[in-house]
CSV table of C-alpha atoms in Angstrom, one decimal:
chain,number,residue,atom,x,y,z
A,12,GLY,CA,-23.6,11.2,14.4
A,13,THR,CA,-27.2,11.3,13.2
A,14,THR,CA,-30.5,12.3,14.6
A,15,GLY,CA,-33.2,10.3,12.9
A,16,ASP,CA,-32.3,10.6,9.3
A,17,ARG,CA,-30.4,13.8,9.8
A,18,CYS,CA,-26.6,14.1,9.9
A,19,LYS,CA,-25.1,16.2,12.7
A,20,ALA,CA,-21.5,16.4,11.5
A,21,ASP,CA,-20.2,18.3,8.6
A,22,LEU,CA,-17.4,17.0,6.5
A,23,LEU,CA,-14.3,19.1,5.9
A,24,PHE,CA,-11.5,18.0,3.6
A,25,GLU,CA,-8.6,19.2,1.5
A,26,PHE,CA,-7.6,18.2,-2.0
A,27,SER,CA,-4.1,17.5,-3.5
A,28,ASP,CA,-2.7,16.4,-6.9
A,29,GLY,CA,-3.8,19.3,-9.1
A,30,TYR,CA,-6.1,20.8,-6.6
A,31,GLU,CA,-3.6,22.0,-4.0
A,32,GLY,CA,-5.0,24.7,-1.7
A,33,THR,CA,-8.6,23.6,-2.4
A,34,ARG,CA,-10.9,22.8,0.5
A,35,GLY,CA,-14.3,21.3,0.6
A,36,HIS,CA,-17.1,21.6,3.2
A,37,VAL,CA,-20.0,19.2,2.9
A,38,VAL,CA,-23.2,19.8,4.8
A,39,CYS,CA,-25.1,16.5,5.2
A,40,ALA,CA,-28.8,16.1,4.3
A,41,THR,CA,-29.0,12.5,5.5
A,42,SER,CA,-26.4,9.9,6.5
A,43,GLU,CA,-26.0,9.0,2.9
A,44,HIS,CA,-26.6,12.2,0.9
A,45,TRP,CA,-25.2,15.7,1.1
A,46,GLU,CA,-27.2,18.9,1.0
A,47,LYS,CA,-24.6,21.5,0.2
A,48,LEU,CA,-21.0,21.5,-1.0
A,49,GLU,CA,-18.8,24.6,-0.5
A,50,LEU,CA,-15.5,24.7,-2.4
A,51,THR,CA,-12.8,27.2,-1.8
A,52,LYS,CA,-9.2,27.7,-3.0
A,53,ASP,CA,-6.9,29.6,-0.7
A,54,ASP,CA,-9.9,30.7,1.3
A,55,GLU,CA,-11.6,32.2,-1.8
A,56,ALA,CA,-14.5,30.8,-3.9
A,57,LEU,CA,-13.4,28.8,-6.9
A,58,THR,CA,-14.0,30.2,-10.4
A,59,GLU,CA,-16.9,28.5,-12.2
A,60,GLU,CA,-14.5,26.7,-14.5
A,61,GLU,CA,-12.5,25.4,-11.5
A,62,ARG,CA,-15.7,24.4,-9.7
A,63,GLN,CA,-17.1,22.5,-12.8
A,64,THR,CA,-13.8,20.7,-13.4
A,65,LEU,CA,-13.6,19.6,-9.7
A,66,LEU,CA,-17.3,18.5,-9.7
A,67,ARG,CA,-16.8,16.5,-12.8
A,68,ASP,CA,-13.9,14.6,-11.1
A,69,LEU,CA,-15.9,14.2,-7.9
A,70,SER,CA,-18.9,12.8,-9.8
A,71,GLY,CA,-16.7,9.8,-10.7
A,72,ILE,CA,-16.2,8.7,-7.1
A,73,ARG,CA,-18.1,5.5,-6.1
A,74,SER,CA,-18.5,4.0,-2.7
A,75,TYR,CA,-19.8,0.5,-2.0
A,76,SER,CA,-20.7,-1.6,1.0
A,77,LEU,CA,-21.0,-4.9,-0.8
A,78,GLU,CA,-23.4,-7.5,0.6
A,79,ALA,CA,-23.4,-11.0,-0.8
A,80,SER,CA,-27.2,-11.3,-0.6
A,81,LYS,CA,-27.5,-8.2,-2.9
A,82,LEU,CA,-24.7,-9.2,-5.3
A,83,VAL,CA,-26.3,-12.6,-6.1
A,84,ARG,CA,-29.8,-11.3,-6.9
A,85,PRO,CA,-30.9,-11.9,-10.5
A,86,VAL,CA,-31.5,-8.7,-12.4
A,87,LYS,CA,-33.3,-7.6,-15.5
A,88,VAL,CA,-31.4,-7.2,-18.7
A,89,ASN,CA,-30.3,-3.5,-19.0
A,90,CYS,CA,-31.4,-3.0,-15.4
A,91,CYS,CA,-28.9,-0.3,-14.7
A,92,GLU,CA,-25.8,1.6,-15.8
A,93,GLU,CA,-23.8,0.7,-12.7
A,94,ILE,CA,-24.2,-1.5,-9.7
A,95,GLY,CA,-25.8,-0.2,-6.5
A,96,PHE,CA,-24.2,0.7,-3.1
A,97,GLY,CA,-24.7,-2.8,-1.8
A,98,GLY,CA,-23.9,-4.6,-5.1
A,99,GLU,CA,-27.4,-4.6,-6.6
A,100,GLY,CA,-27.1,-5.3,-10.3
A,101,PHE,CA,-23.9,-7.2,-10.1
A,102,PRO,CA,-25.0,-10.0,-12.6
A,103,TRP,CA,-25.6,-7.1,-15.1
A,104,MET,CA,-22.0,-6.0,-14.6
A,105,LEU,CA,-20.7,-9.5,-15.3
A,106,GLU,CA,-22.8,-9.9,-18.4
A,107,ASN,CA,-21.8,-6.5,-19.6
A,108,LEU,CA,-18.1,-7.3,-19.1
A,109,ARG,CA,-18.4,-10.6,-20.9
A,110,ASP,CA,-20.4,-9.2,-23.9
A,111,GLN,CA,-18.7,-5.8,-24.4
A,112,TRP,CA,-15.1,-6.4,-23.2
A,113,PRO,CA,-14.3,-10.1,-23.8
A,114,ASP,CA,-10.5,-9.6,-23.2
A,115,GLU,CA,-11.2,-8.1,-19.8
A,116,TRP,CA,-13.7,-10.9,-19.1
A,117,ARG,CA,-11.1,-13.5,-19.9
A,118,LYS,CA,-8.6,-11.7,-17.6
A,119,LEU,CA,-11.2,-11.7,-14.8
A,120,LEU,CA,-11.8,-15.4,-15.2
A,121,GLU,CA,-8.1,-16.1,-15.2
A,122,GLU,CA,-7.5,-14.1,-12.0
A,123,PHE,CA,-10.6,-15.5,-10.3
A,124,THR,CA,-9.6,-19.1,-11.0
A,125,ARG,CA,-5.9,-18.4,-10.0
A,126,LEU,CA,-7.0,-17.0,-6.7
A,127,MET,CA,-9.7,-19.5,-6.1
A,128,PRO,CA,-8.4,-22.7,-7.8
A,129,GLU,CA,-11.4,-24.7,-6.6
A,130,PHE,CA,-13.3,-23.0,-9.4
A,131,THR,CA,-12.9,-23.3,-13.1
A,132,GLY,CA,-15.1,-20.5,-14.3
A,133,ILE,CA,-18.1,-18.3,-14.0
A,134,GLN,CA,-21.3,-19.0,-16.0
A,135,LEU,CA,-24.0,-16.4,-16.8
A,136,SER,CA,-27.5,-17.4,-17.8
A,137,ARG,CA,-31.1,-16.2,-17.9
A,138,ASN,CA,-33.7,-17.7,-15.6
A,139,ASN,CA,-37.3,-18.4,-16.7
A,140,GLU,CA,-38.2,-14.8,-16.0
A,141,ASP,CA,-35.4,-13.6,-18.3
A,142,LEU,CA,-33.3,-12.3,-15.4
A,143,ILE,CA,-29.5,-12.5,-15.5
A,144,CYS,CA,-28.0,-15.0,-13.0
A,145,PHE,CA,-24.5,-16.2,-12.4
A,146,ALA,CA,-23.0,-19.4,-11.1
A,147,ALA,CA,-19.5,-20.7,-10.5
A,148,GLN,CA,-18.3,-24.1,-11.8
A,149,ASN,CA,-16.1,-26.1,-9.5
A,150,GLU,CA,-13.1,-28.3,-10.3
A,151,ASN,CA,-15.5,-31.4,-10.4
A,152,GLY,CA,-17.7,-29.8,-13.0
A,153,LEU,CA,-20.5,-29.0,-10.6
A,154,VAL,CA,-22.2,-25.7,-11.4
A,155,MET,CA,-23.0,-23.8,-8.2
A,156,PRO,CA,-25.6,-21.1,-8.3
A,157,ALA,CA,-24.4,-17.7,-6.9
A,158,GLU,CA,-26.7,-18.0,-3.9
A,159,ASP,CA,-24.9,-21.2,-2.9
A,160,LEU,CA,-21.4,-19.7,-3.0
A,161,SER,CA,-19.7,-18.4,0.2
A,162,GLN,CA,-19.9,-14.7,1.1
A,163,GLY,CA,-16.1,-14.4,0.6
A,164,THR,CA,-16.2,-16.0,-2.9
A,165,ILE,CA,-19.1,-13.6,-4.0
A,166,ILE,CA,-17.5,-10.5,-2.5
A,167,GLY,CA,-14.0,-11.5,-3.9
A,168,LEU,CA,-15.5,-11.9,-7.4
A,169,ALA,CA,-17.2,-8.5,-7.1
A,170,ILE,CA,-13.9,-6.8,-6.1
A,171,LEU,CA,-12.0,-8.5,-8.9
A,172,SER,CA,-14.7,-7.4,-11.3
A,173,PHE,CA,-14.1,-3.8,-10.4
A,174,ALA,CA,-10.4,-4.3,-11.3
A,175,PHE,CA,-11.2,-5.5,-14.8
A,176,PHE,CA,-14.3,-3.4,-15.6
A,177,PRO,CA,-13.1,-0.8,-18.1
A,178,LYS,CA,-15.5,1.9,-16.8
A,179,LYS,CA,-13.6,2.7,-13.6
A,180,PRO,CA,-14.6,5.3,-11.1
A,181,THR,CA,-12.1,8.1,-10.4
A,182,LEU,CA,-12.0,6.8,-6.8
A,183,LEU,CA,-13.3,3.5,-5.6
A,184,CYS,CA,-14.2,3.3,-1.9
A,185,LEU,CA,-15.0,-0.2,-0.5
A,186,GLU,CA,-16.3,-0.6,3.1
A,187,GLU,CA,-15.3,-3.7,5.0
A,188,LEU,CA,-13.1,-5.0,2.1
A,189,GLU,CA,-12.1,-8.0,4.1
A,190,ARG,CA,-15.7,-9.2,5.0
A,191,GLY,CA,-15.9,-12.9,4.4
A,192,ILE,CA,-12.6,-13.1,2.4
A,193,HIS,CA,-10.1,-15.7,3.5
A,194,PRO,CA,-7.0,-13.9,5.0
A,195,ARG,CA,-4.7,-15.5,2.5
A,196,LEU,CA,-6.6,-13.9,-0.4
A,197,LEU,CA,-6.9,-10.4,1.0
A,198,ARG,CA,-3.6,-9.0,-0.2
A,199,GLU,CA,-4.0,-10.5,-3.7
A,200,ILE,CA,-7.5,-9.3,-4.1
A,201,ARG,CA,-6.5,-5.8,-2.9
A,202,ASP,CA,-3.4,-5.9,-5.2
A,203,ALA,CA,-5.7,-6.7,-8.2
A,204,LEU,CA,-7.3,-3.3,-7.8
A,205,TYR,CA,-4.0,-1.5,-8.4
């Protein structure tokens, strides 16, 4: 629970897969940020080398609570190095994938159109303010701006993009994965992440 912006509960956890016997204790600063991380192995402090290795692995963890309204917002070129917690910067991610990893971009488009056959592709463009925008083309050739797509289509495309983006986090946490996604697609979108 929280009091104002303050977190009341500490987080205690144990590691496995190479870190057996290692425990962590996080003291919250706010509901979204931690203030202190204590790491022990077999109830003793980690060596500095063990601590740095574990912290490097932990720094690759990403958590998202994707919101369609944030995912569709046009963004500046080179706005960011990764998308934000709610999906801010997603058009940058799509453009980056298309321009730097064309094979992965092609795979994303194939999977997107396989799972959502009413669409034939994704288009990226720049608006009159030179912001990156995206749209989906439907089977009738109509180009639908991102803000006109359903929440499930937008969030489904974002989740699929994580599957094909080469710079993967060490652990990807997605809140409310099923939000807006048609039940028939949930399993296939989830499976694309593996």
